[in-house]
Amino acid sequence: MSIPQINHFINGEIVSPVKGNYGEVHNPATGEVIAHYAKGTSEDVDLAVKAARAAYNNPEWRNMPVDDRVALLHKIAGRIKQHFMELCQLEVMSSGGTISRVTSVDMPGSLMLCNAYAEMIKNYTFIEDKPVQSFPEPMHVQTLKEPLGVCGFITPWNVPLMLFLVKCIPAIATGNTVVVKPSELTPHTTLKFAEITADLLPPGVINVVNGTGPDVGEAITTHHDVNKIAFTGSTAVGKHIFANCAQTMKRVSLELGGKSPAIVMPDADIDRTAYGLIYGIMNNAGQICLSGSRALVPEALHDPLVERLVEVAAQLKVGDPFDPQTSYGPMSTPQHGEKVMGFIERAKADGAIVACGGNRMTIEGYEGGFFVEPTVLTHVTNDMDVSCNEIFGPVLSVLKYKDVEEAITIANDTKYGLGGGIWTEDVVAAQQVARRMETGMVWINDWHFARLDTPLGGYKESGYGREMGVMGLENFLETKTIFTSFERQSHKKAMTYGAVHKKFG
Ligand code: NAD
């Protein structure tokens, strides 16, 4: 069977890379090559930005009435629905996310996102008339919300389509145009989306340039004619992109890494907390920015909770992402798997004890994939490498605390600030703790929950700005104020003109 090519999509057409180079895309569960992606360069980015700029200036797109945009977004949702299973299968095959999660959360979420933004723009105030004031003179004043222009997106491999659409849909809902570079590990669904919506959009509105970060990502984030960058990925790359964007003052939003703490309160129900903590960290093998990787546990609950965590972890099924019974699949790449194992080894050297897991697993029929056992580490302190840095693997660290004050201090003692959680029977006390956590999201007795109408993003080095909800829409809007004077006789403007004009007529 021939291996498919994943090319670029520029100005409404599938095109080969200017320099003709391709790289391999692997199925992370088996290691086999499943596609060759176009290895783009700055020349491809230039073509895409030119197409996006022309599309932005196209009056058909710029002046599209809101009602038409609403209808367009619903039609896009319809296309996702029509290609639902194909998109899910491509997503699972390239990212290693489980079919159960992709079909029940990612893909329904993606199409709901289109409908949610369609509803949002119906009622959004794009033009606001301000009340007339007499000082310094009556004047007609309007505040406009306008598109930013050409928006560059750079997305990661863990939830590829949804993390693209959470940027793309509000961007096009507000009249911007897009150049996106998906992760070179997972280029399938972004290109597929561009293809299945091609006839709905004027050419150039969505452009996909495949390739690596240093080649294509760098060219997008340094391009003089790109107005905005929306990035999801690691904090290290996010910082580099932030610095690039400063050169031309591009608008920036960054969704970055996390080291999210779960505070187990002294009254927590052991069984419910164990299920919640394991869900919070093991979902997608811990390869989610929001993963709850640090469990902060009071001394009195420590031993029974760890015992239950080990029992619950033992129930998980690791392996084939296409099996609906699978809890989680492979690490994204063997290199990433080795990195996760390195964290576990260093934690042991630092004094952590492996309560369960801690090893690479071999799955029959999937020997080419890198799977890691559900791992729970105890005797972890907050100054260890395993507590300070994002692992992005199925590794839960358990840290003891003496009182809730100390738990809050440990929770906040990190450079990250993405998610946080509280496990308790006392939701009133939890509200107080939630207010003191330095994180963009706090769950009380849950994890990973997100709504399309609520903002998602991080404090501190977990990001800059928010996606989703109205803030997600406003990520793609610039504000302009237009003042119109009614006064046609210059001398009647003496209160303002008088600063300069000492005589009239
Ligand atoms: P990554 O930072 O390695 O790569 C992300 C993207 O950036 C990829 O497309 C990559 O090719 C590109 N890139 C790499 N170097 C670049 C450069 N110099 N210039 C421009 N682009 C460049 O991250 P990843 O491994 O793909 O994803 C995992 C990371 O993403 C984790 O840190 C995770 O926490 C984070 N993440 C955050 C969120 C969130 O919403 N906060 C969501 C998902 C993932």
Coordinates of C-alpha atoms and ligand atoms in Angstrom, one line a residue:
M1 CA 0.0 0.0 0.0
S2 CA 1.4 3.4 -0.9
I3 CA 2.0 5.8 1.9
P4 CA -0.1 9.0 1.6
Q5 CA 1.4 12.4 1.4
I6 CA 0.2 15.3 3.6
N7 CA 0.8 18.4 1.6
H8 CA 0.1 22.1 2.3
F9 CA -3.3 23.8 1.7
I10 CA -2.7 27.3 0.3
N11 CA -5.2 29.6 -1.3
G12 CA -7.9 26.9 -1.5
E13 CA -5.7 24.2 -3.1
I14 CA -3.5 21.3 -2.0
V15 CA 0.1 22.2 -3.0
S16 CA 3.5 20.5 -2.7
P17 CA 6.2 22.1 -0.7
V18 CA 8.4 24.6 -2.7
K19 CA 11.6 22.7 -1.8
G20 CA 10.0 19.3 -2.3
N21 CA 11.1 17.8 1.0
Y22 CA 9.0 15.4 3.1
G23 CA 9.2 13.9 6.6
E24 CA 7.7 10.8 8.2
V25 CA 4.5 10.6 10.3
H26 CA 4.4 7.6 12.6
N27 CA 1.5 5.8 14.2
P28 CA 2.6 6.1 17.9
A29 CA 0.9 2.9 18.9
T30 CA 2.8 0.7 16.3
G31 CA 5.7 2.9 15.2
E32 CA 4.8 2.3 11.5
V33 CA 5.1 5.1 9.0
I34 CA 1.5 6.2 8.1
A35 CA 2.2 9.3 6.0
H36 CA 4.8 11.6 4.6
Y37 CA 4.2 15.3 5.6
A38 CA 5.4 18.2 3.5
K39 CA 8.4 19.7 5.2
G40 CA 7.6 23.4 4.5
T41 CA 10.0 26.3 4.6
S42 CA 9.8 30.1 4.8
E43 CA 8.9 30.1 1.0
D44 CA 5.7 28.1 1.7
V45 CA 4.9 30.3 4.6
D46 CA 5.3 33.4 2.4
L47 CA 2.8 32.0 -0.1
A48 CA 0.4 31.2 2.6
V49 CA 0.6 34.6 4.2
K50 CA 0.1 36.3 0.8
A51 CA -3.0 34.2 0.2
A52 CA -4.3 34.9 3.7
R53 CA -3.7 38.7 3.3
A54 CA -5.5 38.7 -0.1
A55 CA -8.4 36.8 1.4
Y56 CA -8.5 39.2 4.3
N57 CA -8.7 42.1 1.9
N58 CA -11.4 40.4 -0.2
P59 CA -14.6 42.4 0.4
E60 CA -16.7 39.2 0.1
W61 CA -14.9 38.0 3.3
R62 CA -14.3 41.3 5.0
N63 CA -17.8 42.6 4.7
M64 CA -19.7 39.4 5.2
P65 CA -22.8 40.1 7.3
V66 CA -22.9 38.5 10.7
D67 CA -26.0 36.4 9.8
D68 CA -24.0 34.9 6.9
R69 CA -21.1 34.2 9.1
V70 CA -23.5 32.5 11.6
A71 CA -24.8 30.3 8.8
L72 CA -21.2 29.5 7.7
L73 CA -20.2 28.3 11.1
H74 CA -23.2 26.0 11.3
K75 CA -22.3 24.7 7.9
I76 CA -18.8 24.0 9.1
A77 CA -20.2 22.1 12.1
G78 CA -22.3 20.1 9.6
R79 CA -19.1 19.1 7.7
I80 CA -17.4 17.9 10.9
K81 CA -20.6 15.9 11.6
Q82 CA -20.5 14.5 8.1
H83 CA -16.8 13.4 8.3
F84 CA -17.0 12.5 12.0
M85 CA -15.7 9.0 12.0
E86 CA -13.0 9.7 9.4
L87 CA -11.7 12.6 11.4
C88 CA -11.8 10.5 14.6
Q89 CA -9.9 7.7 13.0
L90 CA -7.2 10.0 11.6
E91 CA -6.9 11.6 15.0
V92 CA -6.5 8.3 16.9
M93 CA -4.1 6.9 14.3
S94 CA -1.7 9.9 14.4
S95 CA -2.0 11.1 18.0
G96 CA -2.5 7.8 19.9
G97 CA -5.5 9.3 21.8
T98 CA -8.2 6.7 22.5
I99 CA -11.1 6.2 20.2
S100 CA -13.4 6.4 23.2
R101 CA -12.2 9.9 24.2
V102 CA -11.9 11.2 20.6
T103 CA -15.4 10.1 19.7
S104 CA -17.0 11.2 22.9
V105 CA -15.2 14.4 23.8
D106 CA -12.8 15.8 21.1
M107 CA -14.9 15.5 18.0
P108 CA -18.3 16.4 19.5
G109 CA -16.6 19.3 21.3
S110 CA -15.2 20.5 18.0
L111 CA -18.5 20.6 16.2
M112 CA -20.2 22.1 19.3
L113 CA -17.5 24.8 19.2
C114 CA -18.6 25.9 15.8
N115 CA -22.2 26.1 16.8
A116 CA -21.3 27.9 20.1
Y117 CA -19.4 30.6 18.3
A118 CA -22.2 31.0 15.7
E119 CA -24.6 31.7 18.6
M120 CA -22.1 34.0 20.3
I121 CA -21.5 36.3 17.4
K122 CA -25.3 36.7 16.9
N123 CA -25.4 38.7 20.1
Y124 CA -21.9 40.1 20.3
T125 CA -21.6 43.9 20.1
F126 CA -19.3 44.5 17.2
I127 CA -20.4 48.2 17.0
E128 CA -21.3 50.2 20.0
D129 CA -22.7 53.7 19.9
K130 CA -21.6 55.7 22.9
P131 CA -23.9 58.2 24.6
V132 CA -23.4 61.8 23.5
Q133 CA -21.5 64.0 26.1
S134 CA -21.5 67.8 26.1
F135 CA -17.8 68.1 27.1
P136 CA -15.8 69.2 25.2
E137 CA -18.5 69.2 22.6
P138 CA -21.3 66.9 21.4
M139 CA -19.8 64.3 19.1
H140 CA -20.9 61.1 17.5
V141 CA -18.7 58.3 19.0
Q142 CA -18.7 54.6 18.0
T143 CA -16.5 51.8 19.2
L144 CA -15.9 49.1 16.6
K145 CA -14.5 45.6 17.1
E146 CA -12.6 44.7 14.0
P147 CA -10.7 41.6 12.9
L148 CA -6.9 41.6 13.5
G149 CA -5.9 40.4 10.0
V150 CA -3.8 37.4 9.3
C151 CA -3.5 35.1 12.2
G152 CA -0.8 32.5 12.6
F153 CA -1.5 29.3 14.6
I154 CA 0.9 26.8 15.9
T155 CA -0.6 23.7 17.5
P156 CA 0.6 20.6 19.4
W157 CA 0.1 16.9 18.9
N158 CA -2.0 15.8 21.9
V159 CA -5.4 17.1 20.8
P160 CA -4.7 18.3 17.3
L161 CA -8.0 19.2 15.7
M162 CA -9.8 20.7 18.7
L163 CA -6.8 22.8 19.7
F164 CA -6.7 24.2 16.1
L165 CA -10.4 24.8 16.0
V166 CA -10.5 26.6 19.3
K167 CA -8.4 29.2 17.5
C168 CA -9.7 28.9 14.0
I169 CA -13.4 29.1 14.6
P170 CA -13.4 32.4 16.6
A171 CA -10.8 33.8 14.2
I172 CA -13.0 33.3 11.1
A173 CA -16.2 34.1 13.1
T174 CA -14.7 37.6 13.4
G175 CA -13.4 38.0 9.8
N176 CA -9.8 37.1 10.2
T177 CA -7.8 34.8 7.9
V178 CA -5.5 31.9 9.1
V179 CA -2.2 30.3 8.5
V180 CA -1.8 27.2 10.6
K181 CA 1.2 24.9 11.3
P182 CA 0.0 21.7 12.9
S183 CA 2.4 19.6 14.8
E184 CA 4.6 17.6 12.4
L185 CA 3.6 14.5 14.5
T186 CA -0.1 14.9 13.8
P187 CA -0.8 16.8 10.5
H188 CA -3.7 14.7 9.3
T189 CA -6.9 16.3 10.7
T190 CA -5.9 19.9 10.3
L191 CA -5.4 19.3 6.6
K192 CA -8.5 17.2 6.3
F193 CA -10.6 20.0 8.0
A194 CA -9.3 22.5 5.4
E195 CA -10.2 20.1 2.6
I196 CA -13.7 19.4 3.8
T197 CA -14.5 23.1 4.3
A198 CA -12.8 24.3 1.2
D199 CA -16.0 24.9 -0.8
L200 CA -17.6 26.8 2.1
L201 CA -14.9 29.5 2.4
P202 CA -13.3 31.9 -0.1
P203 CA -9.8 30.7 -1.0
G204 CA -7.0 31.9 1.3
V205 CA -9.2 32.2 4.4
I206 CA -7.6 29.0 5.9
N207 CA -4.1 28.0 4.9
V208 CA -2.2 25.0 6.2
V209 CA 1.6 24.9 6.0
N210 CA 3.1 21.6 7.3
G211 CA 6.6 21.3 8.7
T212 CA 8.7 21.6 11.7
G213 CA 8.8 24.3 14.4
P214 CA 12.3 25.7 13.6
D215 CA 11.4 25.9 9.9
V216 CA 7.7 26.7 9.5
G217 CA 6.8 27.8 13.0
E218 CA 9.7 30.2 13.1
A219 CA 8.8 31.6 9.7
I220 CA 5.2 32.3 10.8
T221 CA 6.1 33.8 14.1
T222 CA 8.7 36.2 12.6
H223 CA 6.6 37.1 9.5
H224 CA 6.2 40.8 9.1
D225 CA 2.7 40.5 7.6
V226 CA 1.2 38.2 10.4
N227 CA -0.8 40.2 12.9
K228 CA -1.5 37.6 15.6
I229 CA 0.0 34.4 16.9
A230 CA -2.1 31.9 18.8
F231 CA 0.1 29.0 20.1
T232 CA -0.5 25.9 22.1
G233 CA 2.5 23.9 23.2
S234 CA 5.3 23.8 25.7
T235 CA 6.3 26.7 27.9
A236 CA 9.9 26.7 26.5
V237 CA 8.7 27.2 22.9
G238 CA 6.0 29.6 24.0
K239 CA 8.6 31.9 25.6
H240 CA 10.6 31.8 22.3
I241 CA 7.5 32.7 20.3
F242 CA 6.6 35.5 22.7
A243 CA 10.0 37.0 22.1
N244 CA 9.7 36.6 18.3
C245 CA 6.3 38.4 18.4
A246 CA 7.6 41.3 20.3
Q247 CA 9.7 42.4 17.2
T248 CA 6.6 43.4 15.3
M249 CA 4.2 43.7 18.3
K250 CA 2.0 40.8 17.1
R251 CA -1.0 40.1 19.2
V252 CA -0.2 36.9 21.1
S253 CA -2.1 34.2 23.0
L254 CA -0.2 31.3 24.5
E255 CA -1.6 28.1 26.0
L256 CA 1.3 26.3 27.6
G257 CA 2.3 23.6 30.0
G258 CA 1.2 22.8 33.6
K259 CA 2.1 21.1 36.8
S260 CA -1.4 21.1 38.2
P261 CA -1.9 20.4 41.9
A262 CA -4.8 18.5 43.4
I263 CA -5.4 19.3 47.1
V264 CA -7.0 16.4 48.9
M265 CA -8.8 18.0 51.9
P266 CA -8.7 16.1 55.3
D267 CA -12.4 15.2 54.9
A268 CA -12.1 13.8 51.3
D269 CA -13.9 10.6 50.4
I270 CA -11.0 8.2 49.7
D271 CA -12.7 6.1 47.0
R272 CA -14.1 9.0 45.0
T273 CA -10.9 10.9 45.3
A274 CA -8.8 8.0 44.1
Y275 CA -11.0 7.6 41.0
G276 CA -10.8 11.3 40.4
L277 CA -7.1 11.6 40.8
I278 CA -6.4 8.7 38.5
Y279 CA -8.7 10.1 35.9
G280 CA -7.0 13.6 36.3
I281 CA -3.6 12.2 35.6
M282 CA -4.0 9.1 33.4
N283 CA -6.4 10.5 30.8
N284 CA -4.4 10.4 27.5
A285 CA -1.5 8.9 29.4
G286 CA -1.0 12.2 31.2
Q287 CA -0.3 13.9 27.9
I288 CA -2.8 16.7 28.6
C289 CA -1.7 20.2 29.7
L290 CA -4.3 20.1 32.5
S291 CA -3.2 16.7 33.9
G292 CA -3.3 16.7 37.7
S293 CA 0.3 15.6 38.3
R294 CA 0.8 16.6 42.0
A295 CA -1.6 15.1 44.6
L296 CA -1.3 17.0 47.9
V297 CA -2.5 14.7 50.6
P298 CA -2.9 15.1 54.4
E299 CA -0.7 12.8 56.5
A300 CA -3.7 11.0 58.0
L301 CA -5.2 10.1 54.6
H302 CA -1.9 9.3 52.9
D303 CA -1.6 5.5 53.4
P304 CA -5.3 4.5 52.7
L305 CA -5.5 6.9 49.7
V306 CA -2.2 5.5 48.2
E307 CA -3.5 2.0 48.7
R308 CA -6.7 2.9 46.8
L309 CA -4.8 4.7 44.1
V310 CA -2.7 1.6 43.4
E311 CA -5.9 -0.5 43.2
V312 CA -7.6 1.9 40.9
A313 CA -4.5 2.2 38.7
A314 CA -4.3 -1.6 38.4
Q315 CA -7.8 -1.6 36.8
L316 CA -6.6 0.6 33.8
K317 CA -6.1 -1.1 30.4
V318 CA -3.2 0.3 28.5
G319 CA -2.7 -0.5 24.8
D320 CA -4.5 -0.2 21.5
P321 CA -6.1 3.3 21.2
F322 CA -8.7 1.9 18.8
D323 CA -10.0 -0.6 21.4
P324 CA -13.0 1.1 23.1
Q325 CA -11.9 -0.6 26.4
T326 CA -8.5 1.0 26.4
S327 CA -7.9 3.6 29.2
Y328 CA -4.9 5.2 27.5
G329 CA -2.5 4.5 24.6
P330 CA 1.1 5.2 23.8
M331 CA 3.5 8.0 24.4
S332 CA 3.6 10.4 21.4
T333 CA 7.1 9.2 20.4
P334 CA 9.7 6.9 21.7
Q335 CA 11.9 9.9 22.5
H336 CA 9.1 11.3 24.6
G337 CA 8.6 7.9 26.3
E338 CA 12.3 7.9 27.2
K339 CA 11.9 11.4 28.7
V340 CA 9.0 10.2 30.9
M341 CA 11.2 7.2 32.0
G342 CA 14.0 9.7 32.8
F343 CA 11.7 11.6 35.1
I344 CA 10.8 8.4 37.0
E345 CA 14.4 7.3 37.3
R346 CA 15.5 10.8 38.6
A347 CA 12.5 10.8 41.1
K348 CA 13.7 7.4 42.4
A349 CA 17.3 8.7 42.7
D350 CA 15.9 11.8 44.6
G351 CA 14.2 9.5 47.2
A352 CA 10.7 8.9 45.7
I353 CA 9.2 5.4 46.2
V354 CA 7.3 3.8 43.3
A355 CA 3.9 2.7 44.7
C356 CA 2.9 1.2 41.4
G357 CA 4.1 1.2 37.8
G358 CA 7.3 2.9 36.9
N359 CA 8.2 0.8 33.9
R360 CA 7.8 0.7 30.1
M361 CA 5.2 -1.8 29.0
T362 CA 5.3 -4.2 26.1
I363 CA 1.9 -4.7 24.5
E364 CA 1.5 -7.7 22.3
G365 CA 0.9 -6.6 18.7
Y366 CA 2.1 -3.1 19.5
E367 CA 5.8 -3.7 20.2
G368 CA 6.6 -0.6 18.1
G369 CA 4.8 1.7 20.5
F370 CA 6.1 3.2 23.7
F371 CA 3.7 2.5 26.6
V372 CA 4.3 3.4 30.2
E373 CA 2.6 1.8 33.2
P374 CA 0.2 3.9 35.3
T375 CA 2.7 5.2 37.9
V376 CA 2.1 6.5 41.4
L377 CA 5.1 7.9 43.2
T378 CA 5.1 8.6 47.0
H379 CA 7.7 10.3 49.3
V380 CA 7.9 13.1 46.7
T381 CA 8.7 16.6 47.8
N382 CA 7.9 19.8 45.9
D383 CA 11.6 20.6 45.3
M384 CA 12.2 17.4 43.3
D385 CA 12.6 17.6 39.5
V386 CA 9.5 15.4 39.2
S387 CA 7.5 18.1 41.0
C388 CA 8.9 21.1 39.3
N389 CA 8.7 20.2 35.7
E390 CA 6.0 19.0 33.4
I391 CA 6.4 15.2 32.7
F392 CA 3.5 14.8 30.2
G393 CA 3.2 11.1 31.1
P394 CA 1.1 8.8 33.3
V395 CA 2.9 9.7 36.5
L396 CA 1.2 10.9 39.7
S397 CA 3.3 12.3 42.4
V398 CA 1.9 12.1 46.0
L399 CA 3.2 14.8 48.4
K400 CA 2.2 15.0 52.1
Y401 CA 1.1 18.1 53.8
K402 CA 0.5 19.0 57.5
D403 CA -2.4 21.5 57.2
V404 CA -4.4 23.2 54.5
E405 CA -2.3 26.4 54.7
E406 CA 0.7 24.3 53.8
A407 CA -1.2 22.6 51.0
I408 CA -2.0 25.9 49.4
T409 CA 1.6 27.0 49.7
I410 CA 2.8 23.8 48.0
A411 CA 0.1 24.1 45.3
N412 CA 1.2 27.6 44.4
D413 CA 4.9 27.0 44.7
T414 CA 5.5 26.3 41.0
K415 CA 6.2 28.4 37.9
Y416 CA 3.1 26.9 36.3
G417 CA -0.5 27.9 36.9
L418 CA -2.9 26.1 34.6
G419 CA -5.2 23.7 36.5
G420 CA -5.8 23.0 40.1
G421 CA -8.3 20.9 42.1
I422 CA -9.8 20.3 45.5
W423 CA -11.2 17.0 46.7
T424 CA -13.5 17.4 49.6
E425 CA -17.0 16.9 51.1
D426 CA -17.1 20.6 52.2
V427 CA -17.6 22.6 49.1
V428 CA -18.0 25.9 51.0
A429 CA -14.4 25.5 52.4
A430 CA -13.3 24.4 49.0
Q431 CA -14.6 27.7 47.5
Q432 CA -12.2 29.6 49.8
V433 CA -9.3 27.4 48.9
A434 CA -10.1 27.8 45.2
R435 CA -9.9 31.5 45.4
R436 CA -6.3 31.2 46.8
M437 CA -5.0 28.9 44.1
E438 CA -2.9 30.6 41.4
T439 CA -4.4 28.7 38.5
G440 CA -6.6 29.5 35.5
M441 CA -9.0 26.7 36.3
V442 CA -10.0 25.1 39.6
W443 CA -12.1 22.0 39.8
I444 CA -13.9 21.0 43.0
N445 CA -14.4 17.3 43.0
D446 CA -13.7 16.9 39.3
W447 CA -10.9 17.3 36.7
H448 CA -10.5 18.2 33.0
F449 CA -14.1 19.6 32.8
A450 CA -14.3 22.5 30.3
R451 CA -17.2 24.4 28.7
L452 CA -17.1 26.1 25.4
D453 CA -18.5 29.3 27.0
T454 CA -15.9 29.6 29.7
P455 CA -12.3 30.8 29.4
L456 CA -9.4 28.3 29.5
G457 CA -5.8 29.3 30.1
G458 CA -3.1 29.7 32.7
Y459 CA -1.6 32.0 35.3
K460 CA 2.2 32.5 35.4
E461 CA 4.2 30.5 32.9
S462 CA 1.2 28.4 31.8
G463 CA 0.2 31.0 29.3
Y464 CA -0.9 34.4 28.2
G465 CA -4.5 35.2 27.5
R466 CA -7.4 32.8 27.4
E467 CA -9.1 30.7 24.8
M468 CA -12.8 29.7 24.6
G469 CA -15.8 31.8 25.6
V470 CA -16.1 35.5 24.8
M471 CA -12.4 36.0 25.7
G472 CA -11.6 33.5 23.0
L473 CA -13.5 35.6 20.5
E474 CA -11.9 38.8 21.7
N475 CA -8.5 37.2 21.1
F476 CA -9.2 38.0 17.4
L477 CA -10.5 41.5 17.6
E478 CA -8.9 44.9 17.6
T479 CA -10.7 47.9 19.0
K480 CA -11.2 51.1 17.1
T481 CA -13.0 54.3 18.2
I482 CA -14.5 56.6 15.5
F483 CA -15.3 60.2 16.5
T484 CA -17.5 62.3 14.1
S485 CA -17.8 66.0 14.8
F486 CA -21.2 67.6 14.0
E487 CA -19.9 71.1 14.3
R488 CA -19.2 72.7 11.0
Q489 CA -18.3 76.2 12.2
S490 CA -14.7 76.3 13.4
H491 CA -15.2 79.2 15.8
K492 CA -17.8 77.1 17.8
K493 CA -15.0 74.6 18.6
A494 CA -13.1 77.2 20.5
M495 CA -12.9 75.0 23.6
T496 CA -10.6 72.5 21.8
Y497 CA -9.3 74.5 18.7
G498 CA -8.6 77.5 21.0
A499 CA -5.4 75.7 22.2
V500 CA -4.0 76.4 18.7
H501 CA -6.2 78.9 16.9
K502 CA -6.3 82.3 18.5
K503 CA -8.3 83.8 15.6
F504 CA -11.1 82.4 13.4
G505 CA -12.2 83.7 10.0
Ligands
NAD1 P1 5.9 21.8 21.6 O1 6.1 23.1 22.2 O2 7.1 20.9 21.4 O3 5.4 22.0 20.1 C1 4.2 22.7 19.9 C2 4.2 23.2 18.4 O4 5.2 24.2 18.4 C3 4.5 22.2 17.4 O5 3.7 22.4 16.3 C4 6.0 22.4 17.1 O6 6.3 22.0 15.8 C5 6.0 23.9 17.2 N1 7.3 24.5 17.4 C6 8.4 23.9 18.0 N2 9.5 24.8 18.0 C7 9.0 25.9 17.4 C8 9.6 27.2 17.1 N3 10.9 27.4 17.4 N4 8.9 28.1 16.6 C9 7.6 27.9 16.3 N5 6.9 26.7 16.6 C10 7.7 25.7 17.1 O7 4.8 21.1 22.3 P2 4.2 19.6 22.0 O8 5.2 18.6 22.5 O9 3.6 19.5 20.7 O10 2.9 19.6 23.0 C11 2.9 19.4 24.4 C12 3.0 20.7 25.1 O11 1.8 21.5 24.8 C13 2.9 20.4 26.6 O12 3.8 21.3 27.3 C14 1.5 20.8 27.0 O13 1.3 21.2 28.3 C15 1.2 21.9 26.0 N6 -0.2 22.0 25.8 C16 -0.9 23.1 26.4 C17 -2.3 23.2 26.2 C18 -3.0 24.4 26.9 O14 -4.2 24.6 26.5 N7 -2.4 25.1 27.8 C19 -3.0 22.3 25.5 C20 -2.3 21.2 25.0 C21 -0.9 21.1 25.1

